[in-house]
Amino acid sequence: VISRSCCHGNNTCFYDNFVSETRLVEILEKTCGHKDYKCSSLLEDQEEFLEEWFFKKQKSHPDVHKLLCIETLQRCCPDNTFGKECQECPGGTTKPCSGHGSCEGAGDREGKGTCNCDMGYNGTTCDTCKDMFIRNAENNECESCSSLCEGQCVGIGPKGCTQCIKGYELDETEGCKDIDECTKEGMGCGDPLEDCVNSPGTFECVCKAGYHRVQGKCQLEDLYADENETDDGGEESLGEGGDTSEENADTSPSSVHHEDGMEGDEVQPDVVEKDASGASSLAEAFERVKEQYDEVSRENLEEFKEREGLQDFDIKVGSKDEL
């Protein structure tokens, strides 16, 4: 319990100490999740540091993440840097990986710093296009070759193809264009009892009206009116017991065995000591909860004044170094 005498009758001092210490305890309690062992273990080790920052260093060092994780514990690196010396990610800190990928381990003293390129990009800094992609001169982005291209393209769209997939042919003005087999000499159906139906990349032969396909040939329907023939030549359907799908295969997570012998969320202490993400998460969570309590403290000021009989006093909310 904080006594007013320690503040020499200063009600602002008394309120500030009362709220700040109560608020810090609540912030620390809610910083880590209930089962977050990494965060809880690190919080226990750094509780005194956070208390000192909360009461004495907020104004001079407002970025608790930088002070705790980067400068004090030296487990983290600034944005877009990695490794023991916090060197720049490939492509620089302003636009790592040429803006077309992510720097693996950025912000981590144990990060690798290699670029994981976005779809369509390649290279150590993701500055080149992968196979079957081409750079668009208008926006300088790597775009996929047309689906009508057979192999690598030299431009955007069907006009950029050098070869076409089956069912298409190169046209000087349109690039890869559908072949209308039904109008091409020597192509199409060839049977006078069939109609040729063209579709993109292919065609289909359909029996003319009044005819029915039997054993691959079109025959008059009247000849088979009393017979139980199928239109596709008598294909058999699967009867009962024909389902061979493996519906009972055990793919549940419970069947997975961990070779390291660890179960659930258990984490060994030596892992926590080297883990940069834990320190970073702790600092960020602490800041987030503190901001929430800063806002609540101001909303509850009038309630506190009424409870303590201090309605006539001009009381302000803030930390010691702000007053």
Short mmCIF file of C-alpha atoms in Angstrom, two decimals:
data_model
loop_
_atom_site.label_atom_id
_atom_site.label_comp_id
_atom_site.label_asym_id
_atom_site.label_seq_id
_atom_site.Cartn_x
_atom_site.Cartn_y
_atom_site.Cartn_z
CA VAL A 1 0.00 0.00 0.00
CA ILE A 2 1.38 3.43 -0.94
CA SER A 3 1.15 6.08 1.74
CA ARG A 4 0.37 9.73 0.97
CA SER A 5 3.17 10.69 3.35
CA CYS A 6 5.79 9.43 0.93
CA CYS A 7 4.58 12.05 -1.53
CA HIS A 8 4.53 14.78 1.16
CA GLY A 9 0.84 15.42 0.70
CA ASN A 10 1.10 15.67 -3.09
CA ASN A 11 -2.10 13.99 -4.36
CA THR A 12 -0.85 13.89 -7.94
CA CYS A 13 2.23 11.98 -6.82
CA PHE A 14 0.11 9.60 -4.73
CA TYR A 15 -2.28 8.84 -7.60
CA ASP A 16 0.54 8.40 -10.10
CA ASN A 17 2.40 5.88 -7.93
CA PHE A 18 -0.77 3.98 -7.08
CA VAL A 19 -1.95 3.67 -10.69
CA SER A 20 1.51 3.06 -12.20
CA GLU A 21 2.50 0.19 -9.90
CA THR A 22 -0.94 -1.44 -10.12
CA ARG A 23 -0.93 -1.04 -13.87
CA LEU A 24 2.57 -2.54 -14.26
CA VAL A 25 1.57 -5.68 -12.33
CA GLU A 26 -1.49 -6.15 -14.56
CA ILE A 27 0.55 -5.53 -17.73
CA LEU A 28 3.14 -8.13 -16.73
CA GLU A 29 0.40 -10.65 -15.93
CA LYS A 30 -1.14 -10.28 -19.38
CA THR A 31 2.04 -9.94 -21.47
CA CYS A 32 2.46 -13.68 -22.14
CA GLY A 33 -0.12 -16.28 -23.05
CA HIS A 34 -1.13 -18.91 -20.52
CA LYS A 35 0.91 -21.70 -22.19
CA ASP A 36 3.66 -19.60 -23.80
CA TYR A 37 6.68 -21.09 -22.02
CA LYS A 38 9.26 -19.13 -24.03
CA CYS A 39 7.67 -15.78 -23.26
CA SER A 40 7.00 -16.58 -19.59
CA SER A 41 10.54 -17.82 -18.97
CA LEU A 42 12.09 -14.76 -20.59
CA LEU A 43 9.70 -12.42 -18.78
CA GLU A 44 10.75 -13.88 -15.44
CA ASP A 45 14.41 -13.24 -16.29
CA GLN A 46 13.78 -9.67 -17.49
CA GLU A 47 11.10 -8.52 -15.04
CA GLU A 48 13.46 -6.16 -13.17
CA PHE A 49 14.66 -4.65 -16.45
CA LEU A 50 11.07 -4.00 -17.57
CA GLU A 51 10.18 -2.44 -14.22
CA GLU A 52 13.14 -0.08 -14.45
CA TRP A 53 12.21 0.88 -18.01
CA PHE A 54 8.55 1.37 -17.06
CA PHE A 55 9.30 3.77 -14.19
CA LYS A 56 12.53 5.46 -15.31
CA LYS A 57 13.31 5.08 -19.02
CA GLN A 58 10.06 5.40 -20.97
CA LYS A 59 10.77 9.00 -21.93
CA SER A 60 14.45 8.57 -22.81
CA HIS A 61 14.02 5.15 -24.50
CA PRO A 62 10.42 4.94 -25.84
CA ASP A 63 11.16 1.85 -28.01
CA VAL A 64 11.26 -1.01 -25.48
CA HIS A 65 11.70 -3.59 -28.26
CA LYS A 66 14.89 -1.91 -29.47
CA LEU A 67 16.24 -1.42 -25.94
CA LEU A 68 15.47 -4.95 -24.70
CA CYS A 69 15.85 -7.25 -27.69
CA ILE A 70 18.42 -5.45 -29.87
CA GLU A 71 20.63 -3.46 -27.49
CA THR A 72 20.42 -5.27 -24.12
CA LEU A 73 19.88 -8.97 -24.90
CA GLN A 74 21.40 -8.67 -28.39
CA ARG A 75 19.17 -11.40 -29.78
CA CYS A 76 17.43 -9.31 -32.41
CA CYS A 77 18.54 -7.14 -35.32
CA PRO A 78 16.96 -4.02 -36.83
CA ASP A 79 14.50 -4.52 -39.68
CA ASN A 80 15.91 -6.12 -42.83
CA THR A 81 19.23 -7.10 -41.22
CA PHE A 82 20.36 -10.50 -39.96
CA GLY A 83 23.17 -12.51 -38.39
CA LYS A 84 25.59 -11.94 -35.53
CA GLU A 85 26.70 -8.59 -36.93
CA CYS A 86 23.21 -7.58 -38.15
CA GLN A 87 24.34 -7.24 -41.76
CA GLU A 88 22.00 -6.02 -44.47
CA CYS A 89 19.71 -8.44 -46.29
CA PRO A 90 20.49 -9.03 -50.01
CA GLY A 91 19.35 -5.98 -51.92
CA GLY A 92 19.71 -3.60 -48.93
CA THR A 93 17.50 -2.57 -46.03
CA THR A 94 15.29 -0.21 -48.04
CA LYS A 95 14.16 -2.79 -50.61
CA PRO A 96 15.48 -6.24 -49.63
CA CYS A 97 15.32 -8.98 -52.24
CA SER A 98 14.54 -6.31 -54.85
CA GLY A 99 11.05 -6.00 -53.39
CA HIS A 100 10.12 -9.39 -54.87
CA GLY A 101 10.81 -11.72 -51.95
CA SER A 102 11.41 -11.99 -48.22
CA CYS A 103 14.72 -12.06 -46.37
CA GLU A 104 14.86 -15.30 -44.35
CA GLY A 105 15.70 -14.63 -40.71
CA ALA A 106 15.50 -10.84 -41.00
CA GLY A 107 15.65 -9.31 -37.52
CA ASP A 108 17.28 -12.43 -36.04
CA ARG A 109 20.93 -12.75 -34.95
CA GLU A 110 20.82 -16.37 -36.13
CA GLY A 111 19.01 -15.64 -39.40
CA LYS A 112 20.36 -16.95 -42.72
CA GLY A 113 19.59 -13.84 -44.75
CA THR A 114 18.78 -15.66 -48.00
CA CYS A 115 15.99 -14.39 -50.24
CA ASN A 116 12.81 -16.43 -50.63
CA CYS A 117 11.60 -15.10 -53.98
CA ASP A 118 7.98 -14.50 -54.94
CA MET A 119 6.38 -16.56 -57.70
CA GLY A 120 8.00 -15.86 -61.03
CA TYR A 121 11.26 -14.43 -59.63
CA ASN A 122 14.71 -15.94 -59.27
CA GLY A 123 18.28 -15.05 -58.31
CA THR A 124 20.09 -14.26 -55.06
CA THR A 125 18.29 -10.92 -54.89
CA CYS A 126 15.12 -12.00 -56.78
CA ASP A 127 15.98 -9.68 -59.66
CA THR A 128 15.50 -12.09 -62.59
CA CYS A 129 12.49 -13.96 -64.01
CA LYS A 130 12.11 -17.74 -63.72
CA ASP A 131 11.59 -20.03 -66.71
CA MET A 132 8.16 -19.65 -68.31
CA PHE A 133 7.99 -16.06 -67.03
CA ILE A 134 8.83 -12.87 -68.93
CA ARG A 135 9.45 -9.30 -67.75
CA ASN A 136 6.72 -6.86 -68.68
CA ALA A 137 8.39 -3.70 -69.99
CA GLU A 138 5.46 -1.54 -68.91
CA ASN A 139 5.58 -2.31 -65.18
CA ASN A 140 8.95 -4.13 -64.93
CA GLU A 141 7.21 -7.14 -63.31
CA CYS A 142 7.77 -10.82 -64.16
CA GLU A 143 4.60 -12.28 -65.66
CA SER A 144 3.74 -15.83 -66.65
CA CYS A 145 3.98 -16.85 -70.28
CA SER A 146 0.67 -17.48 -72.00
CA SER A 147 -0.81 -20.92 -71.35
CA LEU A 148 -0.90 -21.36 -75.13
CA CYS A 149 2.91 -21.27 -75.36
CA GLU A 150 4.91 -24.45 -75.77
CA GLY A 151 8.15 -23.64 -73.94
CA GLN A 152 9.68 -20.25 -73.10
CA CYS A 153 8.07 -17.10 -74.46
CA VAL A 154 9.66 -13.85 -75.67
CA GLY A 155 6.78 -11.52 -74.85
CA ILE A 156 3.50 -11.09 -72.98
CA GLY A 157 0.35 -12.97 -74.07
CA PRO A 158 -0.21 -15.35 -77.01
CA LYS A 159 1.79 -13.05 -79.30
CA GLY A 160 4.88 -13.72 -77.21
CA CYS A 161 4.92 -17.45 -77.96
CA THR A 162 7.54 -18.97 -80.26
CA GLN A 163 5.74 -22.34 -80.33
CA CYS A 164 2.15 -23.30 -79.56
CA ILE A 165 0.62 -26.18 -77.63
CA LYS A 166 -1.31 -28.89 -79.47
CA GLY A 167 -4.49 -27.62 -81.10
CA TYR A 168 -3.08 -24.13 -81.79
CA GLU A 169 -0.93 -22.62 -84.52
CA LEU A 170 1.16 -19.45 -84.82
CA ASP A 171 -0.54 -16.53 -86.52
CA GLU A 172 1.40 -13.39 -87.54
CA THR A 173 -1.14 -11.02 -86.00
CA GLU A 174 -2.69 -13.02 -83.13
CA GLY A 175 0.15 -15.29 -82.03
CA CYS A 176 -1.09 -18.72 -80.95
CA LYS A 177 -4.53 -19.20 -82.48
CA ASP A 178 -6.98 -22.08 -82.24
CA ILE A 179 -6.96 -24.51 -85.16
CA ASP A 180 -10.47 -25.08 -86.54
CA GLU A 181 -10.08 -28.74 -87.40
CA CYS A 182 -13.60 -28.85 -88.78
CA THR A 183 -12.71 -26.53 -91.68
CA LYS A 184 -9.17 -27.79 -92.33
CA GLU A 185 -8.76 -30.13 -95.29
CA GLY A 186 -7.75 -33.61 -94.19
CA MET A 187 -8.84 -32.97 -90.59
CA GLY A 188 -12.15 -33.18 -88.78
CA CYS A 189 -14.38 -36.24 -88.72
CA GLY A 190 -14.46 -37.66 -92.27
CA ASP A 191 -17.70 -39.63 -91.69
CA PRO A 192 -20.74 -38.21 -93.56
CA LEU A 193 -22.98 -39.36 -90.67
CA GLU A 194 -21.07 -37.19 -88.17
CA ASP A 195 -21.10 -33.47 -87.44
CA CYS A 196 -17.78 -31.84 -86.49
CA VAL A 197 -17.94 -29.50 -83.46
CA ASN A 198 -14.91 -27.29 -82.91
CA SER A 199 -13.79 -26.05 -79.47
CA PRO A 200 -10.63 -24.24 -78.25
CA GLY A 201 -7.67 -26.56 -78.82
CA THR A 202 -9.71 -29.57 -79.92
CA PHE A 203 -12.84 -30.79 -81.73
CA GLU A 204 -15.55 -33.45 -81.36
CA CYS A 205 -17.43 -35.73 -83.76
CA VAL A 206 -21.15 -36.07 -82.98
CA CYS A 207 -23.67 -38.34 -84.72
CA LYS A 208 -26.19 -36.48 -86.86
CA ALA A 209 -29.80 -36.22 -85.72
CA GLY A 210 -31.59 -39.59 -85.98
CA TYR A 211 -28.39 -41.58 -85.56
CA HIS A 212 -26.96 -43.38 -82.55
CA ARG A 213 -23.32 -44.36 -81.86
CA VAL A 214 -22.90 -48.12 -81.62
CA GLN A 215 -19.45 -49.70 -81.28
CA GLY A 216 -17.84 -46.47 -82.46
CA LYS A 217 -20.02 -45.99 -85.53
CA CYS A 218 -23.16 -43.94 -86.18
CA GLN A 219 -26.24 -46.12 -86.93
CA LEU A 220 -29.93 -45.35 -87.47
CA GLU A 221 -31.70 -45.24 -84.11
CA ASP A 222 -34.68 -47.26 -85.43
CA LEU A 223 -32.46 -50.31 -85.92
CA TYR A 224 -31.72 -50.46 -82.18
CA ALA A 225 -34.99 -49.15 -80.71
CA ASP A 226 -35.65 -52.41 -78.85
CA GLU A 227 -32.06 -53.04 -77.76
CA ASN A 228 -30.44 -51.87 -74.52
CA GLU A 229 -27.37 -50.26 -76.06
CA THR A 230 -25.46 -47.33 -74.55
CA ASP A 231 -24.55 -44.24 -76.54
CA ASP A 232 -20.84 -44.66 -75.84
CA GLY A 233 -20.60 -48.22 -77.12
CA GLY A 234 -21.59 -50.13 -73.98
CA GLU A 235 -19.15 -48.96 -71.33
CA GLU A 236 -19.69 -50.77 -68.06
CA SER A 237 -20.21 -48.79 -64.86
CA LEU A 238 -18.74 -49.80 -61.53
CA GLY A 239 -21.06 -52.05 -59.54
CA GLU A 240 -21.21 -52.55 -55.80
CA GLY A 241 -17.85 -53.14 -54.22
CA GLY A 242 -16.03 -51.24 -56.97
CA ASP A 243 -14.84 -48.47 -54.66
CA THR A 244 -11.15 -48.95 -53.97
CA SER A 245 -10.52 -45.59 -52.27
CA GLU A 246 -8.44 -45.69 -49.09
CA GLU A 247 -10.98 -43.99 -46.83
CA ASN A 248 -9.59 -45.53 -43.66
CA ALA A 249 -6.01 -44.33 -44.03
CA ASP A 250 -4.72 -42.86 -40.78
CA THR A 251 -3.59 -39.31 -41.54
CA SER A 252 -4.48 -37.77 -38.19
CA PRO A 253 -1.88 -35.61 -36.41
CA SER A 254 -1.89 -38.10 -33.52
CA SER A 255 -0.09 -40.64 -35.68
CA VAL A 256 2.96 -38.38 -36.03
CA HIS A 257 5.96 -39.29 -33.86
CA HIS A 258 8.44 -36.66 -32.74
CA GLU A 259 11.93 -38.13 -32.86
CA ASP A 260 13.24 -35.55 -30.37
CA GLY A 261 10.97 -37.02 -27.70
CA MET A 262 9.28 -33.67 -26.94
CA GLU A 263 5.53 -33.56 -26.56
CA GLY A 264 3.05 -30.69 -26.97
CA ASP A 265 4.44 -27.20 -26.32
CA GLU A 266 7.43 -28.27 -24.19
CA VAL A 267 10.53 -26.18 -24.89
CA GLN A 268 13.92 -26.84 -23.40
CA PRO A 269 15.49 -23.94 -21.43
CA ASP A 270 18.60 -23.86 -23.63
CA VAL A 271 16.35 -23.22 -26.62
CA VAL A 272 14.87 -20.17 -24.88
CA GLU A 273 18.35 -18.78 -24.18
CA LYS A 274 19.15 -18.64 -27.91
CA ASP A 275 15.73 -17.73 -29.25
CA ALA A 276 15.49 -14.24 -30.73
CA SER A 277 11.80 -14.50 -31.57
CA GLY A 278 11.00 -15.01 -27.89
CA ALA A 279 12.71 -11.77 -26.85
CA SER A 280 11.11 -9.89 -29.71
CA SER A 281 7.64 -11.26 -28.92
CA LEU A 282 8.03 -10.44 -25.23
CA ALA A 283 8.93 -6.82 -25.90
CA GLU A 284 6.15 -6.36 -28.44
CA ALA A 285 3.52 -7.98 -26.19
CA PHE A 286 4.62 -5.86 -23.22
CA GLU A 287 4.30 -2.67 -25.28
CA ARG A 288 0.88 -3.68 -26.60
CA VAL A 289 -0.62 -4.43 -23.18
CA LYS A 290 0.95 -1.27 -21.67
CA GLU A 291 -0.71 0.90 -24.33
CA GLN A 292 -4.08 -0.65 -23.49
CA TYR A 293 -3.64 0.13 -19.81
CA ASP A 294 -2.48 3.69 -20.52
CA GLU A 295 -5.83 4.32 -22.19
CA VAL A 296 -7.85 2.62 -19.44
CA SER A 297 -6.03 4.62 -16.72
CA ARG A 298 -7.20 7.90 -18.17
CA GLU A 299 -10.77 6.67 -18.42
CA ASN A 300 -10.77 5.60 -14.75
CA LEU A 301 -9.30 8.86 -13.33
CA GLU A 302 -12.65 10.38 -12.37
CA GLU A 303 -13.72 7.15 -10.67
CA PHE A 304 -10.52 7.13 -8.58
CA LYS A 305 -10.93 10.80 -7.54
CA GLU A 306 -14.47 10.16 -6.35
CA ARG A 307 -13.47 7.03 -4.39
CA GLU A 308 -10.55 8.81 -2.66
CA GLY A 309 -12.46 12.05 -2.01
CA LEU A 310 -10.20 14.05 -4.33
CA GLN A 311 -12.82 15.65 -6.58
CA ASP A 312 -11.51 19.16 -5.89
CA PHE A 313 -7.91 18.37 -6.80
CA ASP A 314 -6.39 18.80 -10.23
CA ILE A 315 -4.87 15.36 -10.78
CA LYS A 316 -3.02 14.28 -13.93
CA VAL A 317 -2.22 10.82 -15.24
CA GLY A 318 1.32 9.95 -16.23
CA SER A 319 4.54 8.20 -15.22
CA LYS A 320 6.96 9.74 -12.74
CA ASP A 321 9.34 11.06 -15.36
CA GLU A 322 6.46 12.78 -17.22
CA LEU A 323 5.26 14.84 -14.19
#
